[in-house]
Every structure is written in structure tokens, then in C-alpha cells.
């Protein structure tokens, strides 16, 4: 897989195109590639300023809000020490929280999303899961340390996938993971589609491809929606997405991280 990603990176380097999303910048791509191949950069990648413009910028206060929500699910909260292992890599910014000690607020957000998925859909055991926009794989690892998906497909730009693969190789869940750059995303019906902000930060032309190949095929879905794109992206608004995705509805984003955010869900809601 790493040989394939390296070929994709060579194509990216050979011909820079206009960005497909808010996170698709030259600096971010180059840093993900570096952190995915250099041990020194990987050791501290979660504190790098270039990386923090896209990820790992949750505040201490937001982390406390996520923790309060996680505590309401006793089963999830009981695994807090397992989830803490997410922070063993990349040297994230951490803060001390009551009852759990030092934790990354970003990891607490991933745990909160897990609790949401469990509340909405029940067990994710044996499900095929596709995540669009995967960061470094933190959400995948949290979900896979609580449930046992049959398959977890991570979809992102090639440099981000290289970093995510390096990160996830430190955990047992790597054996169920596949990595697909946008250019080769296969049409497939997944049991669950997840995207935390990433899908709604894409240009409409890219969104159309994901809708056709993955989202409209998915049995269930959980998309955290935001509306921060430049006008020229022509990205779909939430009302348009609701009209396109059968059975979808809107939930409040709690805590609200930006005005206008919400969560779009569909499928076998409990």
C-alpha cells in the first residue's frame, strides 16, 4: 500500500492543481508526506503549526464539553484508558481534566463521535465503514478500539493517507483498514459512512463524485456539516443534501463548534 501512495504523491508533486478542499494546500500536503515518512517529524506532528491549521486545534474548553457528553455513556467512558492510547503518538497538546487526567481534546472529540454513533446505530461490529477525510486516523482508531468493524475504508488525499497509515500501524485495527485516494474511490455500499466536516469542505464537483460512489450508496450515515467554504466552491448546502440523501435528517451539533454547523444522519436510527 505504501508503494501505491508514494506513486500518488509523485503525481501530486508533478502537477499541482487547484485545491479540492479547504485542507488541500501545498503546505499541508507536504507536511503530511514528511510526517508519514520521517520518524522525527512523526514524533511531534500533532503540534506542528501547519498541521494545526487543519487538525489538532480543539481548545481545552471544548475538550471539557466533549468529556461531559462522553461521561453520559457508561460503556464508552469505561474504555477511557484504551482511548488514551491514541495520544501515545504525535505528541498532541493535552490538558488535565477531572476524573481522567491528561488528555488531548481532539481525542475526546473522537470519543464523543463514537458515543453518537453507538447511540444512533447501536453496535458497529462487523459493519463496513467508510470515512471521508480521515486526518491521521484518530477517529478510526477510537471506533476500532470499541467495536470490531469488518472493514474500515479511509478516504483522503494521498499524503494524509500516508500519515494515517503510519499512525494506525501502531494499533491492531490496521489489519481491517484500506486506504483510497479520491481518484480511485470505488463505488460500494458501505454499512456506515462517516465524515467529520471534510465532505462539506469540498468543491461541488468532488462532492458529486463522493455522493454517487459512496454516500448515496451507504446504508447509514453521519456527516458533520459546516458552511465555511468560499463561494466559488459551490458546495452543497444542508437543505440540498437533505433533499438528495433519502431518509436523512438534521441533528444539532453539540457542542456547537461554529455557527451554522449541524449533523446530517440517515439509516437505521434507533
mmCIF file of N, CA and C in Angstrom, residues 62-167:
data_model
loop_
_atom_site.group_PDB
_atom_site.id
_atom_site.type_symbol
_atom_site.label_atom_id
_atom_site.label_comp_id
_atom_site.label_asym_id
_atom_site.label_seq_id
_atom_site.Cartn_x
_atom_site.Cartn_y
_atom_site.Cartn_z
ATOM 1 N N UNK A 62 -13.370 23.119 24.840
ATOM 2 C CA UNK A 62 -14.136 22.208 24.000
ATOM 3 C C UNK A 62 -13.934 20.765 24.454
ATOM 4 N N UNK A 63 -12.713 20.438 24.836
ATOM 5 C CA UNK A 63 -12.451 19.105 25.345
ATOM 6 C C UNK A 63 -13.287 18.787 26.570
ATOM 7 N N UNK A 64 -13.441 19.767 27.458
ATOM 8 C CA UNK A 64 -14.251 19.572 28.668
ATOM 9 C C UNK A 64 -15.714 19.319 28.303
ATOM 10 N N UNK A 65 -16.206 20.013 27.282
ATOM 11 C CA UNK A 65 -17.593 19.798 26.854
ATOM 12 C C UNK A 65 -17.768 18.399 26.268
ATOM 13 N N UNK A 66 -16.808 17.958 25.468
ATOM 14 C CA UNK A 66 -16.881 16.605 24.917
ATOM 15 C C UNK A 66 -16.838 15.570 26.037
ATOM 16 N N UNK A 67 -15.983 15.790 27.016
ATOM 17 C CA UNK A 67 -15.865 14.850 28.124
ATOM 18 C C UNK A 67 -17.181 14.720 28.880
ATOM 19 N N UNK A 68 -17.844 15.828 29.128
ATOM 20 C CA UNK A 68 -19.131 15.778 29.831
ATOM 21 C C UNK A 68 -20.137 14.909 29.075
ATOM 22 N N UNK A 69 -20.131 15.012 27.751
ATOM 23 C CA UNK A 69 -21.048 14.205 26.938
ATOM 24 C C UNK A 69 -20.655 12.734 26.950
ATOM 25 N N UNK A 70 -19.364 12.465 26.895
ATOM 26 C CA UNK A 70 -18.888 11.086 26.904
ATOM 27 C C UNK A 70 -19.250 10.391 28.212
ATOM 28 N N UNK A 71 -19.193 11.114 29.301
ATOM 29 C CA UNK A 71 -19.484 10.523 30.610
ATOM 30 C C UNK A 71 -20.911 9.999 30.702
ATOM 31 N N UNK A 72 -21.797 10.511 29.866
ATOM 32 C CA UNK A 72 -23.193 10.064 29.909
ATOM 33 C C UNK A 72 -23.375 8.658 29.340
ATOM 34 N N UNK A 73 -22.371 8.139 28.637
ATOM 35 C CA UNK A 73 -22.406 6.771 28.133
ATOM 36 C C UNK A 73 -21.408 5.955 28.953
ATOM 37 N N UNK A 74 -21.912 5.203 29.908
ATOM 38 C CA UNK A 74 -21.037 4.482 30.826
ATOM 39 C C UNK A 74 -20.174 3.453 30.117
ATOM 40 N N UNK A 75 -20.722 2.793 29.104
ATOM 41 C CA UNK A 75 -19.945 1.784 28.380
ATOM 42 C C UNK A 75 -18.752 2.407 27.670
ATOM 43 N N UNK A 76 -18.990 3.522 27.001
ATOM 44 C CA UNK A 76 -17.901 4.210 26.307
ATOM 45 C C UNK A 76 -16.897 4.770 27.306
ATOM 46 N N UNK A 77 -17.390 5.413 28.342
ATOM 47 C CA UNK A 77 -16.483 6.039 29.317
ATOM 48 C C UNK A 77 -15.617 4.995 30.024
ATOM 49 N N UNK A 78 -16.142 3.794 30.166
ATOM 50 C CA UNK A 78 -15.371 2.746 30.855
ATOM 51 C C UNK A 78 -14.118 2.348 30.085
ATOM 52 N N UNK A 79 -14.048 2.720 28.807
ATOM 53 C CA UNK A 79 -12.881 2.371 27.972
ATOM 54 C C UNK A 79 -11.925 3.547 27.830
ATOM 55 N N UNK A 80 -12.016 4.517 28.695
ATOM 56 C CA UNK A 80 -11.247 5.752 28.540
ATOM 57 C C UNK A 80 -9.737 5.487 28.495
ATOM 58 N N UNK A 81 -9.262 4.504 29.256
ATOM 59 C CA UNK A 81 -7.829 4.218 29.258
ATOM 60 C C UNK A 81 -7.379 3.619 27.925
ATOM 61 N N UNK A 82 -8.259 2.873 27.285
ATOM 62 C CA UNK A 82 -7.939 2.336 25.952
ATOM 63 C C UNK A 82 -7.852 3.482 24.948
ATOM 64 N N UNK A 83 -8.798 4.414 25.027
ATOM 65 C CA UNK A 83 -8.790 5.545 24.099
ATOM 66 C C UNK A 83 -7.575 6.446 24.329
ATOM 67 N N UNK A 84 -7.092 6.493 25.555
ATOM 68 C CA UNK A 84 -5.933 7.341 25.875
ATOM 69 C C UNK A 84 -4.720 6.962 25.033
ATOM 70 N N UNK A 85 -4.653 5.718 24.613
ATOM 71 C CA UNK A 85 -3.511 5.271 23.813
ATOM 72 C C UNK A 85 -3.416 6.004 22.480
ATOM 73 N N UNK A 86 -4.514 6.623 22.028
ATOM 74 C CA UNK A 86 -4.447 7.459 20.825
ATOM 75 C C UNK A 86 -3.379 8.534 20.950
ATOM 76 N N UNK A 87 -3.164 9.003 22.168
ATOM 77 C CA UNK A 87 -2.267 10.135 22.397
ATOM 78 C C UNK A 87 -0.822 9.722 22.601
ATOM 79 N N UNK A 88 -0.531 8.427 22.414
ATOM 80 C CA UNK A 88 0.845 7.959 22.561
ATOM 81 C C UNK A 88 1.717 8.333 21.371
ATOM 82 N N UNK A 89 1.096 8.822 20.308
ATOM 83 C CA UNK A 89 1.834 9.106 19.076
ATOM 84 C C UNK A 89 1.529 10.509 18.576
ATOM 85 N N UNK A 90 2.564 11.212 18.138
ATOM 86 C CA UNK A 90 2.398 12.543 17.564
ATOM 87 C C UNK A 90 2.530 13.685 18.537
ATOM 88 N N UNK A 91 2.676 13.377 19.842
ATOM 89 C CA UNK A 91 2.892 14.412 20.857
ATOM 90 C C UNK A 91 1.830 15.516 20.806
ATOM 91 N N UNK A 92 0.551 15.162 21.008
ATOM 92 C CA UNK A 92 -0.512 16.177 20.928
ATOM 93 C C UNK A 92 -0.495 17.133 22.111
ATOM 94 N N UNK A 93 -1.127 18.283 21.940
ATOM 95 C CA UNK A 93 -1.358 19.183 23.073
ATOM 96 C C UNK A 93 -2.405 18.539 23.976
ATOM 97 N N UNK A 94 -2.118 18.482 25.241
ATOM 98 C CA UNK A 94 -3.011 17.845 26.195
ATOM 99 C C UNK A 94 -3.298 18.788 27.358
ATOM 100 N N UNK A 95 -4.404 18.493 28.040
ATOM 101 C CA UNK A 95 -4.813 19.277 29.208
ATOM 102 C C UNK A 95 -5.301 18.307 30.274
ATOM 103 N N UNK A 96 -5.279 18.760 31.505
ATOM 104 C CA UNK A 96 -5.722 17.918 32.611
ATOM 105 C C UNK A 96 -7.213 18.122 32.850
ATOM 106 N N UNK A 97 -7.949 17.004 32.867
ATOM 107 C CA UNK A 97 -9.393 17.050 33.049
ATOM 108 C C UNK A 97 -9.795 16.238 34.283
ATOM 109 N N UNK A 98 -10.864 16.651 34.955
ATOM 110 C CA UNK A 98 -11.334 15.905 36.132
ATOM 111 C C UNK A 98 -11.665 14.459 35.777
ATOM 112 N N UNK A 99 -11.292 13.560 36.630
ATOM 113 C CA UNK A 99 -11.613 12.130 36.553
ATOM 114 C C UNK A 99 -10.780 11.348 35.542
ATOM 115 N N UNK A 100 -10.167 12.004 34.586
ATOM 116 C CA UNK A 100 -9.417 11.250 33.568
ATOM 117 C C UNK A 100 -7.961 11.692 33.452
ATOM 118 N N UNK A 101 -7.609 12.839 34.013
ATOM 119 C CA UNK A 101 -6.237 13.307 33.911
ATOM 120 C C UNK A 101 -5.930 13.938 32.566
ATOM 121 N N UNK A 102 -4.719 13.746 32.098
ATOM 122 C CA UNK A 102 -4.221 14.427 30.895
ATOM 123 C C UNK A 102 -4.777 13.756 29.641
ATOM 124 N N UNK A 103 -5.328 14.590 28.734
ATOM 125 C CA UNK A 103 -5.946 14.062 27.510
ATOM 126 C C UNK A 103 -5.901 15.126 26.419
ATOM 127 N N UNK A 104 -5.832 14.664 25.169
ATOM 128 C CA UNK A 104 -5.982 15.570 24.032
ATOM 129 C C UNK A 104 -7.455 15.881 23.816
ATOM 130 N N UNK A 105 -7.839 17.152 23.682
ATOM 131 C CA UNK A 105 -9.242 17.469 23.399
ATOM 132 C C UNK A 105 -9.713 16.914 22.060
ATOM 133 N N UNK A 106 -8.801 16.766 21.106
ATOM 134 C CA UNK A 106 -9.181 16.165 19.825
ATOM 135 C C UNK A 106 -9.582 14.705 20.011
ATOM 136 N N UNK A 107 -8.835 13.987 20.818
ATOM 137 C CA UNK A 107 -9.196 12.597 21.099
ATOM 138 C C UNK A 107 -10.537 12.526 21.812
ATOM 139 N N UNK A 108 -10.804 13.454 22.712
ATOM 140 C CA UNK A 108 -12.102 13.489 23.383
ATOM 141 C C UNK A 108 -13.226 13.729 22.378
ATOM 142 N N UNK A 109 -12.958 14.525 21.361
ATOM 143 C CA UNK A 109 -13.973 14.708 20.317
ATOM 144 C C UNK A 109 -14.221 13.400 19.570
ATOM 145 N N UNK A 110 -13.164 12.677 19.231
ATOM 146 C CA UNK A 110 -13.343 11.398 18.552
ATOM 147 C C UNK A 110 -14.176 10.429 19.398
ATOM 148 N N UNK A 111 -13.950 10.435 20.708
ATOM 149 C CA UNK A 111 -14.710 9.556 21.601
ATOM 150 C C UNK A 111 -16.177 9.983 21.629
ATOM 151 N N UNK A 112 -16.423 11.290 21.599
ATOM 152 C CA UNK A 112 -17.802 11.789 21.574
ATOM 153 C C UNK A 112 -18.508 11.344 20.299
ATOM 154 N N UNK A 113 -17.827 11.376 19.157
ATOM 155 C CA UNK A 113 -18.424 10.907 17.904
ATOM 156 C C UNK A 113 -18.745 9.415 18.011
ATOM 157 N N UNK A 114 -17.841 8.640 18.599
ATOM 158 C CA UNK A 114 -18.112 7.227 18.836
ATOM 159 C C UNK A 114 -19.392 7.049 19.645
ATOM 160 N N UNK A 115 -19.535 7.826 20.721
ATOM 161 C CA UNK A 115 -20.741 7.733 21.551
ATOM 162 C C UNK A 115 -21.988 8.081 20.747
ATOM 163 N N UNK A 116 -21.886 9.087 19.874
ATOM 164 C CA UNK A 116 -23.010 9.438 18.989
ATOM 165 C C UNK A 116 -23.383 8.260 18.100
ATOM 166 N N UNK A 117 -22.390 7.649 17.469
ATOM 167 C CA UNK A 117 -22.640 6.548 16.547
ATOM 168 C C UNK A 117 -23.283 5.370 17.278
ATOM 169 N N UNK A 118 -22.799 5.087 18.459
ATOM 170 C CA UNK A 118 -23.366 3.994 19.262
ATOM 171 C C UNK A 118 -24.819 4.293 19.620
ATOM 172 N N UNK A 119 -25.098 5.532 20.001
ATOM 173 C CA UNK A 119 -26.460 5.919 20.375
ATOM 174 C C UNK A 119 -27.400 5.865 19.173
ATOM 175 N N UNK A 120 -26.912 6.280 18.010
ATOM 176 C CA UNK A 120 -27.750 6.340 16.809
ATOM 177 C C UNK A 120 -27.967 4.975 16.164
ATOM 178 N N UNK A 121 -26.893 4.175 16.084
ATOM 179 C CA UNK A 121 -26.924 2.982 15.248
ATOM 180 C C UNK A 121 -26.713 1.672 16.003
ATOM 181 N N UNK A 122 -26.439 1.739 17.293
ATOM 182 C CA UNK A 122 -26.169 0.524 18.036
ATOM 183 C C UNK A 122 -24.767 0.004 17.767
ATOM 184 N N UNK A 123 -24.610 -1.307 17.792
ATOM 185 C CA UNK A 123 -23.293 -1.900 17.590
ATOM 186 C C UNK A 123 -22.807 -1.699 16.160
ATOM 187 N N UNK A 124 -21.519 -1.396 16.025
ATOM 188 C CA UNK A 124 -20.887 -1.289 14.712
ATOM 189 C C UNK A 124 -20.070 -2.539 14.385
ATOM 190 N N UNK A 125 -20.200 -3.561 15.217
ATOM 191 C CA UNK A 125 -19.471 -4.807 14.964
ATOM 192 C C UNK A 125 -19.854 -5.380 13.602
ATOM 193 N N UNK A 126 -18.841 -5.813 12.885
ATOM 194 C CA UNK A 126 -18.996 -6.469 11.576
ATOM 195 C C UNK A 126 -19.519 -5.535 10.489
ATOM 196 N N UNK A 127 -19.610 -4.262 10.755
ATOM 197 C CA UNK A 127 -20.022 -3.312 9.716
ATOM 198 C C UNK A 127 -18.843 -2.937 8.831
ATOM 199 N N UNK A 128 -19.135 -2.637 7.576
ATOM 200 C CA UNK A 128 -18.165 -1.999 6.686
ATOM 201 C C UNK A 128 -18.350 -0.492 6.827
ATOM 202 N N UNK A 129 -17.268 0.207 7.108
ATOM 203 C CA UNK A 129 -17.314 1.641 7.397
ATOM 204 C C UNK A 129 -16.423 2.371 6.410
ATOM 205 N N UNK A 130 -16.901 3.496 5.921
ATOM 206 C CA UNK A 130 -16.093 4.382 5.083
ATOM 207 C C UNK A 130 -16.055 5.745 5.733
ATOM 208 N N UNK A 131 -14.848 6.284 5.899
ATOM 209 C CA UNK A 131 -14.691 7.633 6.454
ATOM 210 C C UNK A 131 -14.046 8.531 5.399
ATOM 211 N N UNK A 132 -14.705 9.632 5.080
ATOM 212 C CA UNK A 132 -14.189 10.608 4.128
ATOM 213 C C UNK A 132 -13.518 11.737 4.902
ATOM 214 N N UNK A 133 -12.235 11.932 4.666
ATOM 215 C CA UNK A 133 -11.474 12.930 5.399
ATOM 216 C C UNK A 133 -11.071 12.378 6.745
ATOM 217 N N UNK A 134 -9.878 11.781 6.829
ATOM 218 C CA UNK A 134 -9.551 10.933 7.986
ATOM 219 C C UNK A 134 -8.516 11.527 8.923
ATOM 220 N N UNK A 135 -7.989 12.722 8.598
ATOM 221 C CA UNK A 135 -6.937 13.261 9.452
ATOM 222 C C UNK A 135 -5.758 12.311 9.496
ATOM 223 N N UNK A 136 -5.361 11.919 10.712
ATOM 224 C CA UNK A 136 -4.266 10.968 10.869
ATOM 225 C C UNK A 136 -4.780 9.593 11.283
ATOM 226 N N UNK A 137 -6.119 9.395 11.230
ATOM 227 C CA UNK A 137 -6.686 8.098 11.571
ATOM 228 C C UNK A 137 -7.177 7.979 12.991
ATOM 229 N N UNK A 138 -7.242 9.087 13.725
ATOM 230 C CA UNK A 138 -7.642 9.044 15.121
ATOM 231 C C UNK A 138 -9.059 8.559 15.345
ATOM 232 N N UNK A 139 -9.993 8.989 14.487
ATOM 233 C CA UNK A 139 -11.382 8.536 14.631
ATOM 234 C C UNK A 139 -11.486 7.040 14.354
ATOM 235 N N UNK A 140 -10.801 6.595 13.340
ATOM 236 C CA UNK A 140 -10.784 5.172 13.005
ATOM 237 C C UNK A 140 -10.289 4.349 14.181
ATOM 238 N N UNK A 141 -9.221 4.796 14.811
ATOM 239 C CA UNK A 141 -8.656 4.021 15.908
ATOM 240 C C UNK A 141 -9.607 3.980 17.104
ATOM 241 N N UNK A 142 -10.262 5.093 17.422
ATOM 242 C CA UNK A 142 -11.190 5.119 18.553
ATOM 243 C C UNK A 142 -12.351 4.164 18.302
ATOM 244 N N UNK A 143 -12.941 4.237 17.107
ATOM 245 C CA UNK A 143 -14.062 3.347 16.785
ATOM 246 C C UNK A 143 -13.619 1.892 16.828
ATOM 247 N N UNK A 144 -12.455 1.601 16.258
ATOM 248 C CA UNK A 144 -11.993 0.222 16.141
ATOM 249 C C UNK A 144 -11.479 -0.341 17.460
ATOM 250 N N UNK A 145 -11.266 0.507 18.456
ATOM 251 C CA UNK A 145 -10.864 0.007 19.769
ATOM 252 C C UNK A 145 -12.068 -0.282 20.657
ATOM 253 N N UNK A 146 -13.266 0.069 20.177
ATOM 254 C CA UNK A 146 -14.502 -0.212 20.917
ATOM 255 C C UNK A 146 -15.347 -1.265 20.189
ATOM 256 N N UNK A 147 -15.476 -1.112 18.882
ATOM 257 C CA UNK A 147 -16.194 -2.067 18.052
ATOM 258 C C UNK A 147 -15.205 -2.820 17.161
ATOM 259 N N UNK A 148 -15.724 -3.809 16.450
ATOM 260 C CA UNK A 148 -14.890 -4.604 15.536
ATOM 261 C C UNK A 148 -15.490 -4.566 14.133
ATOM 262 N N UNK A 149 -15.255 -3.481 13.385
ATOM 263 C CA UNK A 149 -15.762 -3.430 12.008
ATOM 264 C C UNK A 149 -15.115 -4.511 11.152
ATOM 265 N N UNK A 150 -15.862 -4.948 10.152
ATOM 266 C CA UNK A 150 -15.289 -5.926 9.223
ATOM 267 C C UNK A 150 -14.317 -5.258 8.260
ATOM 268 N N UNK A 151 -14.550 -3.990 7.991
ATOM 269 C CA UNK A 151 -13.723 -3.217 7.069
ATOM 270 C C UNK A 151 -13.827 -1.752 7.441
ATOM 271 N N UNK A 152 -12.708 -1.053 7.378
ATOM 272 C CA UNK A 152 -12.712 0.389 7.610
ATOM 273 C C UNK A 152 -11.925 1.031 6.474
ATOM 274 N N UNK A 153 -12.641 1.679 5.569
ATOM 275 C CA UNK A 153 -12.018 2.323 4.410
ATOM 276 C C UNK A 153 -11.769 3.794 4.713
ATOM 277 N N UNK A 154 -10.536 4.216 4.620
ATOM 278 C CA UNK A 154 -10.162 5.607 4.861
ATOM 279 C C UNK A 154 -9.934 6.291 3.520
ATOM 280 N N UNK A 155 -10.639 7.398 3.298
ATOM 281 C CA UNK A 155 -10.564 8.119 2.033
ATOM 282 C C UNK A 155 -10.048 9.537 2.284
ATOM 283 N N UNK A 156 -8.969 9.898 1.627
ATOM 284 C CA UNK A 156 -8.391 11.231 1.803
ATOM 285 C C UNK A 156 -7.347 11.426 0.719
ATOM 286 N N UNK A 157 -6.741 12.608 0.704
ATOM 287 C CA UNK A 157 -5.648 12.851 -0.225
ATOM 288 C C UNK A 157 -4.476 11.933 0.132
ATOM 289 N N UNK A 158 -3.674 11.599 -0.853
ATOM 290 C CA UNK A 158 -2.614 10.605 -0.671
ATOM 291 C C UNK A 158 -1.647 10.944 0.462
ATOM 292 N N UNK A 159 -1.175 12.193 0.622
ATOM 293 C CA UNK A 159 -0.256 12.466 1.722
ATOM 294 C C UNK A 159 -0.883 12.219 3.097
ATOM 295 N N UNK A 160 -2.159 12.576 3.261
ATOM 296 C CA UNK A 160 -2.840 12.334 4.533
ATOM 297 C C UNK A 160 -2.979 10.845 4.795
ATOM 298 N N UNK A 161 -3.257 10.063 3.752
ATOM 299 C CA UNK A 161 -3.365 8.622 3.918
ATOM 300 C C UNK A 161 -2.034 8.004 4.321
ATOM 301 N N UNK A 162 -0.947 8.532 3.786
ATOM 302 C CA UNK A 162 0.360 8.011 4.160
ATOM 303 C C UNK A 162 0.612 8.219 5.649
ATOM 304 N N UNK A 163 0.231 9.406 6.153
ATOM 305 C CA UNK A 163 0.382 9.685 7.579
ATOM 306 C C UNK A 163 -0.556 8.809 8.403
ATOM 307 N N UNK A 164 -1.797 8.674 7.960
ATOM 308 C CA UNK A 164 -2.764 7.855 8.690
ATOM 309 C C UNK A 164 -2.317 6.399 8.751
ATOM 310 N N UNK A 165 -1.773 5.898 7.657
ATOM 311 C CA UNK A 165 -1.310 4.512 7.653
ATOM 312 C C UNK A 165 -0.173 4.325 8.649
ATOM 313 N N UNK A 166 0.746 5.279 8.679
ATOM 314 C CA UNK A 166 1.863 5.192 9.629
ATOM 315 C C UNK A 166 1.348 5.212 11.064
ATOM 316 N N UNK A 167 0.378 6.076 11.334
ATOM 317 C CA UNK A 167 -0.192 6.173 12.685
ATOM 318 C C UNK A 167 -0.923 4.883 13.053
#
